[in-house]
Amino acid sequence: MDYSCIDDNTSNTSETLSMSKKTPPQATMRLYRMGSGGSSVVLDLENGVETESSRKLPSSKFKGVVPQPNGRWGAQIYEKHQRVWLGTFNEEEEAAASYDIAARRFRGRDAVTNFKSPSSDAESAFLEAHSKAEIVDMLRKHTYADELRQSERKFLDGDGNGKKRREEVLFEKAVTPSDVGKLNRLVIPKQHAEKHFPLPVSVTPSPTKGVLINLEDRTGKVWRFRYSYWNSSQSYVLTKGWSRFVKEKNLRAGDVVCFERSSGPDQQLYIDWKVRSGIEKTTSVQTVVRLFGVNIFNATTNANTNDAVGESSSKKRSREVDLFALGCSKKQAIINVL
DNA sequence: AGCTGTGTTGAT
DNA sequence: TCAACACAGCTG
């Protein structure tokens, strides 16, 4: 799968960024909060002095978009008197576009949205093919664009099961006990990391930041991981998102994770896993977590819209990088600066 | 410690 | 339905 910069600013937004009929006047002066943490400071109209008590968040001009105290933007939609949270976003427009997607899924193609451009037939089909909870989950994890693109590609392949993928194996690693333990991280062997997943220079010295990468598994599911360099241990690691993968795939020490890249022009990244050789695959998670025919893990996201489990996104504004741009091709990288 | 997203309320 | 606001509780 591609790195996340794509999903954060492409199909959610870029193709559809014409202004809404409902967009309020652009010229309206509004306060934008700078920096981190605190709220913006507004003038106290009584005495013309800034006061703590008059701190106020800036309203969004977009429907379904609400400000967050740290300067980011939340998206939400209402259904049956209940709010459905769609996640938080660095850019107001991303949040607005996410609302639009949810609105089309919840209310149909003609739903009132922030941006014009009705979704394509393909996108409408994609929306209909997924439950509300699944769509919400994608929005919250910022994987919607990737999954949509993936589904379109499968459709074009013609053989619906996606088995025709041609990819080059980048490297494999037999996971260690700590890779599947409570540390919630996977150490990427240095030689592989530096060869295939070079971090941008500006990120390398900072162990806490890193980049977000998206990889697709053999089921077509998109996984997003934080990838960074830890100075303390001088190692490259996948952190956020990794424990979910371990849990869902029921990875055990000795099992092998495999990183692959599509040989096609898209250079899609994939992650695959194999049970440690000598162990029957029937011990895999699929049998373990199925209960009365229901996949328990998936059930949480399929059961109810309000159950959609989001991940808390990166705390600081995350720099999201197309690592291919840095490591493999000359494409322009990057999107959101930390 | 900082952030997300829920609880709540009042408006449209 | 919707957004504004406060902040509990979660996450890194």
XYZ file of C-alpha atoms (C1' of nucleotides) in Angstrom:
362
model
C 0.000 0.000 0.000
C 1.041 3.477 -0.556
C 2.100 5.778 2.073
C -0.561 7.652 3.756
C 0.006 11.014 2.281
C -2.052 9.838 -0.572
C -5.152 9.111 1.317
C -4.938 12.216 3.329
C -5.192 14.512 0.447
C -6.319 12.778 -2.624
C -9.517 11.066 -3.319
C -11.031 12.474 -0.237
C -10.442 15.896 -1.485
C -8.407 16.720 -4.474
C -10.737 15.478 -7.142
C -13.693 16.933 -5.454
C -12.568 20.275 -4.285
C -14.999 22.602 -5.803
C -16.725 24.834 -3.431
C -20.049 23.949 -2.062
C -23.175 25.791 -2.708
C -23.448 25.969 1.015
C -20.055 27.442 1.539
C -20.340 30.628 3.522
C -18.557 33.749 2.379
C -14.881 33.152 2.025
C -14.044 36.648 3.037
C -15.348 36.297 6.547
C -12.551 37.072 8.914
C -11.926 34.302 11.301
C -9.414 33.521 13.905
C -6.977 30.783 13.251
C -5.239 29.369 16.210
C -1.548 29.058 15.965
C 0.796 26.724 17.650
C -0.176 23.913 19.860
C -2.435 23.045 22.641
C -4.235 26.121 23.706
C -7.198 27.862 22.346
C -7.086 30.972 20.316
C -7.189 34.256 22.021
C -9.912 36.645 21.107
C -10.459 40.172 22.074
C -12.710 40.869 24.956
C -15.122 43.316 23.434
C -15.828 45.001 26.727
C -12.364 46.266 27.404
C -10.416 45.358 24.327
C -8.139 43.096 26.274
C -7.306 39.496 25.721
C -8.662 37.330 28.442
C -8.412 33.692 29.286
C -12.143 33.448 29.638
C -12.748 34.724 26.147
C -10.654 32.092 24.443
C -12.730 30.714 21.628
C -12.301 28.128 18.960
C -12.756 29.163 15.341
C -15.880 27.847 13.693
C -15.515 25.916 10.518
C -17.101 27.127 7.346
C -17.774 23.513 6.474
C -20.681 21.373 7.411
C -19.912 18.619 9.833
C -16.570 20.087 10.776
C -15.712 21.189 14.279
C -12.541 22.726 15.633
C -10.341 20.859 18.004
C -8.484 22.566 20.819
C -5.130 21.773 19.282
C -5.866 23.439 15.978
C -6.917 20.305 14.173
C -10.410 19.632 12.870
C -12.946 17.009 13.749
C -15.608 15.666 11.457
C -18.950 14.394 12.602
C -22.298 13.486 11.208
C -25.568 12.958 12.968
C -27.912 10.085 12.609
C -30.908 9.301 14.748
C -30.100 11.984 17.265
C -26.671 10.594 17.728
C -23.349 11.949 16.697
C -21.107 9.688 14.691
C -17.541 10.788 15.027
C -15.590 10.659 11.778
C -12.163 11.402 13.086
C -9.751 14.263 13.369
C -7.794 15.855 10.580
C -5.017 18.313 10.108
C -6.811 20.255 7.449
C -10.276 21.656 7.615
C -10.886 20.547 4.024
C -9.931 16.987 4.789
C -12.465 16.935 7.566
C -15.052 18.464 5.256
C -14.353 15.896 2.566
C -14.644 13.115 5.112
C -17.991 14.470 6.162
C -19.045 14.448 2.518
C -18.150 10.798 2.147
C -20.050 9.900 5.265
C -23.002 11.989 4.136
C -23.161 10.126 0.842
C -22.977 6.800 2.604
C -25.531 7.726 5.237
C -27.891 9.827 3.178
C -27.392 8.811 -0.376
C -25.809 10.232 -3.436
C -27.731 13.462 -3.318
C -26.836 14.291 0.229
C -25.950 17.867 0.958
C -22.188 18.066 1.016
C -19.446 20.608 1.382
C -17.970 20.032 -2.022
C -19.835 19.479 -5.225
C -18.861 16.711 -7.570
C -21.086 13.762 -6.866
C -19.119 10.626 -6.377
C -18.353 8.541 -9.419
C -20.299 5.393 -10.113
C -17.349 3.435 -8.877
C -17.263 5.338 -5.648
C -20.988 5.013 -5.163
C -20.672 1.283 -5.649
C -17.815 1.209 -3.202
C -19.856 3.098 -0.636
C -22.787 0.783 -1.052
C -20.589 -2.257 -0.787
C -19.458 -1.256 2.675
C -21.391 -0.816 5.857
C -21.651 2.581 7.445
C -19.384 1.377 10.200
C -16.763 0.279 7.712
C -16.818 3.603 5.951
C -16.609 5.443 9.239
C -13.726 3.248 10.250
C -11.874 4.057 7.042
C -12.451 7.742 7.547
C -11.216 7.623 11.090
C -8.139 5.695 10.086
C -7.606 7.852 6.997
C -7.564 4.806 4.752
C -10.666 5.538 2.717
C -8.868 6.773 -0.379
C -6.518 3.825 -0.411
C -9.281 1.324 -0.026
C -11.334 2.959 -2.721
C -8.409 2.960 -5.083
C -7.709 -0.637 -4.258
C -11.264 -1.679 -4.973
C -11.171 0.098 -8.300
C -7.980 -1.671 -9.203
C -9.454 -5.043 -8.380
C -12.429 -4.204 -10.482
C -10.172 -3.436 -13.423
C -8.227 -6.651 -12.867
C -11.394 -8.451 -13.734
C -10.693 -11.405 -11.528
C -12.238 -10.076 -8.387
C -10.052 -12.006 -5.991
C -6.975 -9.890 -6.291
C -4.712 -12.894 -6.596
C -3.112 -11.506 -9.684
C -0.994 -9.105 -7.749
C 2.541 -9.170 -8.911
C 4.877 -8.023 -6.283
C 8.472 -8.076 -5.410
C 9.396 -9.269 -1.960
C 11.402 -6.560 -0.299
C 12.315 -8.463 2.826
C 10.980 -10.807 5.443
C 11.447 -10.947 9.141
C 10.716 -13.673 11.627
C 9.165 -11.730 14.442
C 10.763 -11.852 17.850
C 8.934 -12.217 21.144
C 9.274 -8.487 21.715
C 7.883 -7.751 18.267
C 4.669 -9.438 19.275
C 4.805 -8.530 22.935
C 3.773 -5.527 24.904
C 6.187 -3.124 23.324
C 3.744 -2.570 20.500
C 6.419 -2.210 17.914
C 8.158 -4.110 15.182
C 11.839 -3.588 14.715
C 12.715 -3.325 11.052
C 16.212 -4.696 10.550
C 18.437 -1.776 9.814
C 19.748 -2.924 6.461
C 16.226 -3.455 5.170
C 14.929 -0.251 6.637
C 17.644 1.837 5.089
C 17.388 0.092 1.763
C 13.645 0.028 1.323
C 12.153 2.496 3.762
C 14.513 5.393 4.083
C 13.209 8.058 6.383
C 13.514 11.641 5.272
C 16.519 13.307 6.777
C 14.453 15.799 8.643
C 12.719 13.004 10.475
C 15.629 10.747 11.272
C 17.011 12.742 14.152
C 13.666 12.896 15.810
C 12.668 9.626 17.411
C 9.157 10.699 18.272
C 7.832 11.700 14.903
C 8.438 9.478 11.940
C 5.995 9.010 9.121
C 2.771 7.161 8.526
C 2.781 4.376 5.983
C -0.047 2.393 4.512
C 0.342 -1.233 3.512
C -2.234 -3.612 2.210
C -2.581 -7.179 3.320
C -3.606 -10.175 1.268
C -7.243 -9.642 2.137
C -7.163 -6.163 0.698
C -7.291 -4.554 4.104
C -5.202 -1.456 4.468
C -2.994 -1.072 7.488
C -1.514 2.174 8.607
C 1.579 2.166 10.710
C 3.746 4.814 12.189
C 7.285 4.273 11.042
C 10.098 5.983 12.844
C 13.650 5.810 14.045
C 14.318 5.417 17.715
C 17.528 7.053 18.721
C 17.562 5.280 22.048
C 17.890 1.878 20.486
C 19.181 3.091 17.142
C 16.547 1.090 15.396
C 13.820 1.548 12.842
C 10.417 0.603 14.107
C 6.787 0.310 13.179
C 4.854 1.558 16.170
C 1.300 2.810 16.094
C -0.926 0.344 14.327
C 1.416 -2.569 14.743
C -0.258 -4.081 17.777
C -3.550 -4.163 15.914
C -1.917 -6.132 13.162
C -0.367 -8.555 15.637
C -3.714 -9.030 17.270
C -5.745 -9.501 14.141
C -3.295 -11.863 12.483
C -2.621 -13.591 15.766
C 1.090 -13.281 15.186
C 3.364 -15.317 17.415
C 7.097 -15.181 17.866
C 8.733 -16.982 14.997
C 6.028 -16.120 12.519
C 7.226 -14.260 9.492
C 6.115 -10.894 8.253
C 6.827 -10.107 4.679
C 7.060 -6.697 3.078
C 6.350 -6.509 -0.599
C 6.002 -3.932 -3.276
C 3.938 -4.067 -6.389
C 6.038 -4.165 -9.498
C 3.458 -2.074 -11.263
C 3.750 1.625 -11.735
C 1.880 2.325 -8.542
C 4.558 0.681 -6.416
C 1.936 -0.319 -3.934
C 3.228 -1.689 -0.647
C 1.978 -4.882 0.891
C 2.399 -6.652 4.151
C 1.938 -10.370 4.434
C 2.457 -12.899 7.184
C 3.185 -16.561 7.484
C 2.863 -18.827 10.425
C 6.196 -20.158 11.624
C 7.148 -23.090 9.459
C 6.168 -26.427 10.922
C 2.958 -25.069 12.394
C -0.303 -25.818 10.700
C -2.053 -22.776 9.383
C -5.330 -23.928 10.826
C -4.262 -22.344 14.085
C -4.670 -18.987 12.484
C -6.855 -16.308 13.840
C -9.696 -16.977 11.491
C -10.708 -20.089 13.363
C -9.845 -18.735 16.734
C -11.888 -15.615 16.612
C -14.874 -16.924 14.775
C -17.750 -17.442 17.080
C -21.065 -18.720 15.840
C -19.991 -17.839 12.371
C -19.198 -14.274 13.225
C -15.764 -12.872 13.039
C -15.486 -11.209 16.379
C -12.818 -8.769 15.375
C -14.774 -7.591 12.428
C -17.990 -7.704 14.283
C -17.005 -4.702 16.309
C -16.774 -2.625 13.221
C -19.715 -4.105 11.446
C -22.241 -4.251 14.162
C -23.149 -0.670 14.651
C -22.117 2.618 13.287
C -21.513 3.972 16.697
C -19.186 1.149 17.444
C -16.793 2.232 14.807
C -13.537 2.180 16.598
C -11.238 4.946 15.701
C -7.629 5.217 16.361
C -6.479 8.265 18.037
C -4.459 9.829 15.338
C -1.056 11.184 15.739
C -0.889 13.643 18.495
C 1.231 16.243 16.888
C 0.443 17.100 13.353
C 1.971 14.294 11.502
C 4.287 14.541 8.611
C 3.152 12.023 6.126
C 5.558 10.996 3.523
C 5.501 9.077 0.342
C 8.528 7.024 1.050
C 8.690 5.872 -2.491
C 9.192 9.403 -3.446
C 12.202 9.427 -1.232
C 13.541 6.007 -1.735
C 12.419 4.586 -5.002
C 11.195 7.167 -7.392
C 11.465 10.841 -7.866
C 7.889 11.628 -7.122
C 7.211 14.603 -5.019
C 6.708 13.686 -1.452
C 5.147 14.917 1.633
C 2.166 16.563 2.825
C 1.558 17.635 6.300
C 4.346 19.123 8.238
C 4.709 18.308 11.857
C 1.142 15.714 28.882
C -1.408 16.281 25.128
C -5.152 14.977 22.408
C -9.434 12.800 21.050
C -13.926 12.453 20.928
C -17.885 12.185 24.212
C -21.288 14.585 27.232
C -24.136 18.139 27.076
C -26.756 22.085 25.776
C -28.980 25.490 23.045
C -29.968 26.972 18.218
C -32.094 26.138 13.934
C -29.954 17.971 13.057
C -26.363 20.700 14.044
C -22.362 23.103 16.268
C -20.210 25.130 20.593
C -18.043 24.207 24.549
C -15.876 21.676 28.423
C -13.282 18.170 29.901
C -12.883 12.791 31.133
C -10.288 9.512 29.888
C -7.235 7.512 26.641
C -2.721 7.161 24.302
C 2.008 7.668 23.347
